[in-house]
Short mmCIF file of C-alpha atoms in Angstrom, two decimals:
data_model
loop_
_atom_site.label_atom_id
_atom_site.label_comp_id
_atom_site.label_asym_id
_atom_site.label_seq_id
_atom_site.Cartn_x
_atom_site.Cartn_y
_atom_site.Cartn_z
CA UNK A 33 0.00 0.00 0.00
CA UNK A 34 2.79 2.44 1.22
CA UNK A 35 4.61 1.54 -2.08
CA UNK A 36 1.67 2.12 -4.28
CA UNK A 37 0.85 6.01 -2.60
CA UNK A 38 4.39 6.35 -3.13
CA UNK A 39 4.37 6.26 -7.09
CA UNK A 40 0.74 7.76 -6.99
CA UNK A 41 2.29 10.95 -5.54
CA UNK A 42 5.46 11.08 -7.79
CA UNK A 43 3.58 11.56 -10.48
CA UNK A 44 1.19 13.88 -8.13
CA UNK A 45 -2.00 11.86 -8.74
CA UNK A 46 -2.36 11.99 -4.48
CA UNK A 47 -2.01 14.89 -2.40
CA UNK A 48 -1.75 15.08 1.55
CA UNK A 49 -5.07 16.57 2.79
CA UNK A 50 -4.28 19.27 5.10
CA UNK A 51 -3.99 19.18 8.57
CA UNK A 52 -3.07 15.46 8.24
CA UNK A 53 -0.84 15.51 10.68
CA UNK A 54 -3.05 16.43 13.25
CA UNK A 55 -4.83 13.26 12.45
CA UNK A 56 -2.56 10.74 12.38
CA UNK A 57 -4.08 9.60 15.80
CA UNK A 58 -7.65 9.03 14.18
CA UNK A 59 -6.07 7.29 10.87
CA UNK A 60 -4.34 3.74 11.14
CA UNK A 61 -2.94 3.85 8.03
CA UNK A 62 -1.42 7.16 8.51
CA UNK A 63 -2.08 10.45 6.96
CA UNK A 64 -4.67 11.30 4.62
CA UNK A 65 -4.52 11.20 1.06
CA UNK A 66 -7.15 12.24 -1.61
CA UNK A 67 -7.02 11.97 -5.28
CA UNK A 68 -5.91 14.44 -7.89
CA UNK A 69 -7.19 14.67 -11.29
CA UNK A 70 -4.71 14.07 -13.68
CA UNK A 71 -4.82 16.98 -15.62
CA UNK A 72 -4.17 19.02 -12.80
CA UNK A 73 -1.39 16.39 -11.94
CA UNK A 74 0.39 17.29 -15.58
CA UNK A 75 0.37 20.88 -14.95
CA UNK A 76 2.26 20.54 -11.68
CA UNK A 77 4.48 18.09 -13.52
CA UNK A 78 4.75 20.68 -16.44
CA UNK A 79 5.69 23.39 -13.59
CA UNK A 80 8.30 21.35 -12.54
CA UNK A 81 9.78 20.82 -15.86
CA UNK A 82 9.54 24.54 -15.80
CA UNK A 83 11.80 25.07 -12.95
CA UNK A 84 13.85 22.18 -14.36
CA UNK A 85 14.08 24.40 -18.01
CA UNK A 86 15.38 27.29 -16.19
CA UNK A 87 17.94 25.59 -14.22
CA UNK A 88 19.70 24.18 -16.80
CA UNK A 89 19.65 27.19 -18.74
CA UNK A 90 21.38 28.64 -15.87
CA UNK A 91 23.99 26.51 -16.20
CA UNK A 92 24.35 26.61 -19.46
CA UNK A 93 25.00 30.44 -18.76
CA UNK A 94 27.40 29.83 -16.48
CA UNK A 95 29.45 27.66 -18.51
CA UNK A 96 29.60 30.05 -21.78
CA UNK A 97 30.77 32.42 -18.63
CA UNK A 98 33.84 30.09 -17.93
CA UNK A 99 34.70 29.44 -21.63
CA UNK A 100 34.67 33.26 -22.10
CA UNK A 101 36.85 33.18 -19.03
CA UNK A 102 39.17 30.70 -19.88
CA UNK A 103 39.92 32.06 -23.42
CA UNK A 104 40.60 35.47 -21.45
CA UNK A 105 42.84 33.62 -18.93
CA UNK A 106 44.98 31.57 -21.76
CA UNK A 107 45.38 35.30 -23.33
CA UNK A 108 46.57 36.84 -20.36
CA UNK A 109 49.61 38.71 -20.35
CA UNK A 110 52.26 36.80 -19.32
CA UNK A 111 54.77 39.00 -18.06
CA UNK A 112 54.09 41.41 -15.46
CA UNK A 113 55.99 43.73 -13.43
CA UNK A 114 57.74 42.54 -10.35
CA UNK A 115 59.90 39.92 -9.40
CA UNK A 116 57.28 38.29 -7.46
CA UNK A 117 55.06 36.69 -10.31
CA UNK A 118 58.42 35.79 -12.75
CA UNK A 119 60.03 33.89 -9.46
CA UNK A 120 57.69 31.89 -7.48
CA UNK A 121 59.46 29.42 -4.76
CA UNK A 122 56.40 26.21 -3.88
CA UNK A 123 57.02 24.51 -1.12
CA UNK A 124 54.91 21.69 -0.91
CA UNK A 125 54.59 19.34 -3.55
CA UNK A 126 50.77 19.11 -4.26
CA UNK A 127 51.26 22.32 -5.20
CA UNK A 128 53.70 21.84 -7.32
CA UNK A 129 52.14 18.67 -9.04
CA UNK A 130 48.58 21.03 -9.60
CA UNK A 131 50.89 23.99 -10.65
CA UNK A 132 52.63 21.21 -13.55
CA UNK A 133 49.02 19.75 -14.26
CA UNK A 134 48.17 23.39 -15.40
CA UNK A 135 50.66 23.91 -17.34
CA UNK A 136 50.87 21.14 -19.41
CA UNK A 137 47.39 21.94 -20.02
CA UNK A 138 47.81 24.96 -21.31
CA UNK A 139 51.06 23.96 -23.62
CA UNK A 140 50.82 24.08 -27.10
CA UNK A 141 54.08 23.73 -28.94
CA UNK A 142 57.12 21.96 -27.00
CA UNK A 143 57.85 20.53 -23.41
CA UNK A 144 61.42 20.14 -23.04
CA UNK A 145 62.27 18.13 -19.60
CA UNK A 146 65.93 17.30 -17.95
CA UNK A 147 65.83 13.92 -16.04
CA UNK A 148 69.45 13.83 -13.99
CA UNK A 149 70.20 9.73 -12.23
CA UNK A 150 69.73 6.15 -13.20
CA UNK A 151 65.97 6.13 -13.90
CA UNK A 152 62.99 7.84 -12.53
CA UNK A 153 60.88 6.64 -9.52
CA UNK A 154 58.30 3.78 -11.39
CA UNK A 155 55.21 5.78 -9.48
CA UNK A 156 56.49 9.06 -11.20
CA UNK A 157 56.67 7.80 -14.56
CA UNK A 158 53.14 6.05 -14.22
CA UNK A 159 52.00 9.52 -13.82
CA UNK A 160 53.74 11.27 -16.08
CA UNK A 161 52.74 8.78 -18.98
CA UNK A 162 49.10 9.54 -18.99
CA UNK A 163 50.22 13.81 -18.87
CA UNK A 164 53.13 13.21 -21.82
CA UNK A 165 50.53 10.90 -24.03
CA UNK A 166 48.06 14.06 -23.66
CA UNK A 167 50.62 16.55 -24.42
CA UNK A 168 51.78 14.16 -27.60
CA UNK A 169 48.27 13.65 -28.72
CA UNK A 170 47.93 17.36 -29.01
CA UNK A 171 50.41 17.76 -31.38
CA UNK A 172 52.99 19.00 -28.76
CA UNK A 173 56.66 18.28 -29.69
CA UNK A 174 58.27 16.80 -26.42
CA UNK A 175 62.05 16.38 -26.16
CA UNK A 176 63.48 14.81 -22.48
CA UNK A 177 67.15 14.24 -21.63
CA UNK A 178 67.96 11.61 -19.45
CA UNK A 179 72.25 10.28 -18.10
CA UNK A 180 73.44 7.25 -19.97
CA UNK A 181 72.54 4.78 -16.91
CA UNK A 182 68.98 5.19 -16.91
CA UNK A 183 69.19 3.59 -20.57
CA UNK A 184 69.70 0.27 -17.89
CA UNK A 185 66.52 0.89 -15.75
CA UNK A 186 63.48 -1.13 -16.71
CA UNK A 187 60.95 0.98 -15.56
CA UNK A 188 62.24 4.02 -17.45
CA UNK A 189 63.25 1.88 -20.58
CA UNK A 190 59.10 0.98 -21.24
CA UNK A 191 58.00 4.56 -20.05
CA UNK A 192 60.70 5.91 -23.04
CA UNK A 193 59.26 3.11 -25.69
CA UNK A 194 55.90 4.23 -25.21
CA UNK A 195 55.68 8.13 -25.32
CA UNK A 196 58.67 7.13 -27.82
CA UNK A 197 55.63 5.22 -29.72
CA UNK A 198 53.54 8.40 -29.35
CA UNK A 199 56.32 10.96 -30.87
CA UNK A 200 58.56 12.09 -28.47
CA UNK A 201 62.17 12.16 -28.40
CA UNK A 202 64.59 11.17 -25.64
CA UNK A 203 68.61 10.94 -25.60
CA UNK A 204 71.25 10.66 -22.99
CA UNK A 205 74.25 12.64 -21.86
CA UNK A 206 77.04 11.73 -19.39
CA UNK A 207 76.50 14.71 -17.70
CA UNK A 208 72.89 16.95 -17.46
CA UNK A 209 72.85 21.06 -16.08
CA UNK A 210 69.83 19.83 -13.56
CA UNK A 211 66.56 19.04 -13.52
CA UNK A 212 64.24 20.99 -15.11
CA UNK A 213 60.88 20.97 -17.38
CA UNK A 214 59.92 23.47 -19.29
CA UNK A 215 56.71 24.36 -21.24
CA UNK A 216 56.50 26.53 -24.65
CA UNK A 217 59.82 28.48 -23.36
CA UNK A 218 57.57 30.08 -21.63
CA UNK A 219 57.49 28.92 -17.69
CA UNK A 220 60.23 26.32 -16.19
CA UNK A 221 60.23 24.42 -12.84
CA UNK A 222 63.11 23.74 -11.29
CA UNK A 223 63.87 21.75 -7.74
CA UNK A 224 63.94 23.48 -4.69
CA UNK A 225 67.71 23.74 -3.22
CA UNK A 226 66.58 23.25 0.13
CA UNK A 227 62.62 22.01 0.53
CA UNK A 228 62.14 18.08 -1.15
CA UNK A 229 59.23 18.28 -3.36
CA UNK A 230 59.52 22.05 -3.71
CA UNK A 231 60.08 24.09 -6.69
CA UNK A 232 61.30 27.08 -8.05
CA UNK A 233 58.72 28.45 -10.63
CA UNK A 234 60.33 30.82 -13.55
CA UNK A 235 58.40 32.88 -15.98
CA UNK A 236 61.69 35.35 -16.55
CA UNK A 237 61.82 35.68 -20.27
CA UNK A 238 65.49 35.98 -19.81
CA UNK A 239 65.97 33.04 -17.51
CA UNK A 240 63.86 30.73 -19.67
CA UNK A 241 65.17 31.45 -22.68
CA UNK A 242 69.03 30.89 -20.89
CA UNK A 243 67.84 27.32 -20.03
CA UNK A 244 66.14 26.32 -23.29
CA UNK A 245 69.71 27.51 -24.63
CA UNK A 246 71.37 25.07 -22.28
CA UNK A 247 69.12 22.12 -23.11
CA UNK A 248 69.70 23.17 -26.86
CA UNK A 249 73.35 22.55 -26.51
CA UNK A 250 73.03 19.35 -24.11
CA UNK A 251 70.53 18.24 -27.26
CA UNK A 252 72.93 18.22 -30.03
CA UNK A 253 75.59 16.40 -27.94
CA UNK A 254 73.23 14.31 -26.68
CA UNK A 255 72.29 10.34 -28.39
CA UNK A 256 69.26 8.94 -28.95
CA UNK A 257 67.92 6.57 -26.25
CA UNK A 258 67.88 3.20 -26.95
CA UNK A 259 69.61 2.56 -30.04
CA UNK A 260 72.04 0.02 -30.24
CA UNK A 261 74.35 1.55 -32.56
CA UNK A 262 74.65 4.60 -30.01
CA UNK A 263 75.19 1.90 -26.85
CA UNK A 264 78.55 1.90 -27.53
CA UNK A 265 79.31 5.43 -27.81
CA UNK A 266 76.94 6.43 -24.63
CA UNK A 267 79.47 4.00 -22.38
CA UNK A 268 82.16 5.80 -23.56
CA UNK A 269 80.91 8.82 -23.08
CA UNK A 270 80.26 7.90 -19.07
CA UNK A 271 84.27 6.54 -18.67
CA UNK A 272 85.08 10.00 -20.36
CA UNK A 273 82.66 11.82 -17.44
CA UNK A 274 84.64 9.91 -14.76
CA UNK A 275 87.87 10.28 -16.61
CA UNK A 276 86.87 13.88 -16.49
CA UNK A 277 85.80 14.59 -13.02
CA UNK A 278 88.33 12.02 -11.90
CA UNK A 279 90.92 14.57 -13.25
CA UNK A 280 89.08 17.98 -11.04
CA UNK A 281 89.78 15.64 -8.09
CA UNK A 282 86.59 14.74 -7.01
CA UNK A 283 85.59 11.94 -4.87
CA UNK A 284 83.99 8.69 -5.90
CA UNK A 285 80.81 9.42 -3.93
CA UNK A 286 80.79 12.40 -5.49
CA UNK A 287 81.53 11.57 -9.16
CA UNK A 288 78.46 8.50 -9.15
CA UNK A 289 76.00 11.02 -8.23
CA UNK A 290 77.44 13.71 -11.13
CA UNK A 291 76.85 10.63 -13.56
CA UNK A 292 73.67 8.91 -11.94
CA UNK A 293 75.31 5.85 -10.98
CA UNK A 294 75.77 3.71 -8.42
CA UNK A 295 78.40 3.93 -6.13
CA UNK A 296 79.53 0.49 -7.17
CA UNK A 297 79.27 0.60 -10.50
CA UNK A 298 81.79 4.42 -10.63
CA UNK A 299 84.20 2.34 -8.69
CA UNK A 300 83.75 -0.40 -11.10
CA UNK A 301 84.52 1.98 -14.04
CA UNK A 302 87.31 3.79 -11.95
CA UNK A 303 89.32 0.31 -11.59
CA UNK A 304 89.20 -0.62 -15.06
CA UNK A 305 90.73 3.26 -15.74
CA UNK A 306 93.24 2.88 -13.39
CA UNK A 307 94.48 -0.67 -15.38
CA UNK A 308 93.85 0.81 -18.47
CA UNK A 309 96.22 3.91 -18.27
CA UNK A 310 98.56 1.87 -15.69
CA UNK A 311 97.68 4.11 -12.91
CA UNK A 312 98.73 4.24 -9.52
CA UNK A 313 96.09 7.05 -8.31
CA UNK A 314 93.40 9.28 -9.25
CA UNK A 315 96.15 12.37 -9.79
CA UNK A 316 98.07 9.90 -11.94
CA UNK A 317 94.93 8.40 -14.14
CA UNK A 318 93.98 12.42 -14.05
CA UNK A 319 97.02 13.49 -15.37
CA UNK A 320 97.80 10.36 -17.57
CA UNK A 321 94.34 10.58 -19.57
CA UNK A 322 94.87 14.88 -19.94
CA UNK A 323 98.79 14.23 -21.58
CA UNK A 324 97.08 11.15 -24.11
CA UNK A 325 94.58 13.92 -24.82
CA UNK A 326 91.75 11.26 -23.48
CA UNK A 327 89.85 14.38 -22.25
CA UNK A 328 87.22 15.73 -24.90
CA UNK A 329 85.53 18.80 -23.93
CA UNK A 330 82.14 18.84 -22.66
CA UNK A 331 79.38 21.14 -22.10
CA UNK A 332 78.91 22.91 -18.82
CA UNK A 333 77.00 21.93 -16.22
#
């Protein structure tokens, strides 16, 4: 019975006769309904279609508002005065994350990215597959730099064949300037020296357009990842890093993180130097591999 009143009065063939309530004591089956003739139940259905009507024309309004808006906002000067809003320090990374989400949406020519160390975290490339695909799929040339070990790391080896698959273009480098991504030349994030997960936002013309001319150099130097003809030229071009800093006098610990190796491994390298140029210490293998003219001249970092 209950169920039956119920659809009678959603389609408002019942109504409640008023002052029910005051009568639920003298009616066992609870309050008091009475019948409604149906053409008076279509014009309070047709009322609330009414109200329905009207709603969704307001927001339809209010969405032509925001796409009004968000051509404005894309068109928005982007250089303004002070060094407030062309250096912006982020502290916490959520921030930084929604600050990277926005804009990569808003990119529409070239992302250019640095990637210093062995391979990315497997949780950070997950992520950044589904952005890069998006970016790629928009006709968005994207260009990323990784060190010659990463070209070992699994995780980072399918994450490179698949935006690979989608367009991009990645190559390694003994050595990288930093981390960085940039979008359009336009706005770059770099790590925060001192807060993990922080960033340094730049929107400096000048300062943008100094890094893109960095990665530009590091680019040209730089060989494609993954191909097997370039394997053998990438190793070689890690023994001439350590050769390098081995020759400035730095320490092992030091040199592995430079090159984005493990500790192991840079000792590894640094013993088969040492037997190689019939070396006694890192002065002599230093000075040894700069008389043989071993030493080839690489970009700074």
């Amino acid at each position: 019975m209950d169920q039956a009143i119920e659809t009678l009065a959603e389609f408002h063939l019942v109504d409640q006769v008023d002052g029910a309530e005051n009568l639920r004591s003298l009616c066992q089956g609870g309050p008091w309904w009475r019948t409604v003739h149906p053409h008076l139940a279509a014009a309070r259905m047709a009322s609330a279609e009414s109200r329905l009507r009207r709603r969704l024309f307001e927001l339809n309004t209010r969405r032509d508002s925001l796409t009004a808006l968000a051509s404005v906002y894309t068109a928005r000067p982007q250089e303004r005065a002070g060094a407030a809003e062309t250096v912006e320090v982020v502290d916490a990374l959520r921030d930084v994350i929604s600050l990277i989400e926005q804009a990569s949406a808003e990119c529409e020519h070239e992302m250019i990215t640095c990637q210093p160390g062995g391979g990315r975290p497997t949780e950070e490339l997950e992520q950044a597959v589904a952005r890069d695909t998006a970016l790629l799929d928009r006709g968005v040339r994207m260009r990323t730099l990784y060190q010659h070990p990463a070209r070992r790391h699994a995780p980072t080896q399918a994450y490179v064949e698949r935006v690979v698959s989608a367009g991009a273009e990645v190559r390694t480098l003994t050595d990288l300037l930093g981390r960085m991504i940039v979008f359009d030349r336009r706005i770059a994030f770099l790590p925060h020296h001192q807060r993990r997960g922080g960033a340094v936002v730049l929107r400096s013309p000048a300062a943008v357009a100094f890094l893109c001319g960095a990665f530009d150099r590091a680019w040209d130097l730089a060989v494609p990842f993954g191909a097997p003809e370039h394997a053998p030229v990438a190793v070689d071009d890690l023994r001439q890093g350590i050769l390098r800093l081995l020759s400035q006098g730095l320490k092992d610990e030091v040199i592995a993180r430079r090159l984005g190796i493990s500790l192991r491994t840079c000792r590894k390298h640094i013993a088969d130097l040492f037997q190689e140029l019939d070396a006694e210490s890192r002065f002599q293998a230093g000075y040894l591999a700069a008389t043989r003219d071993l030493l080839r001249d690489t970009p700074a970092s």
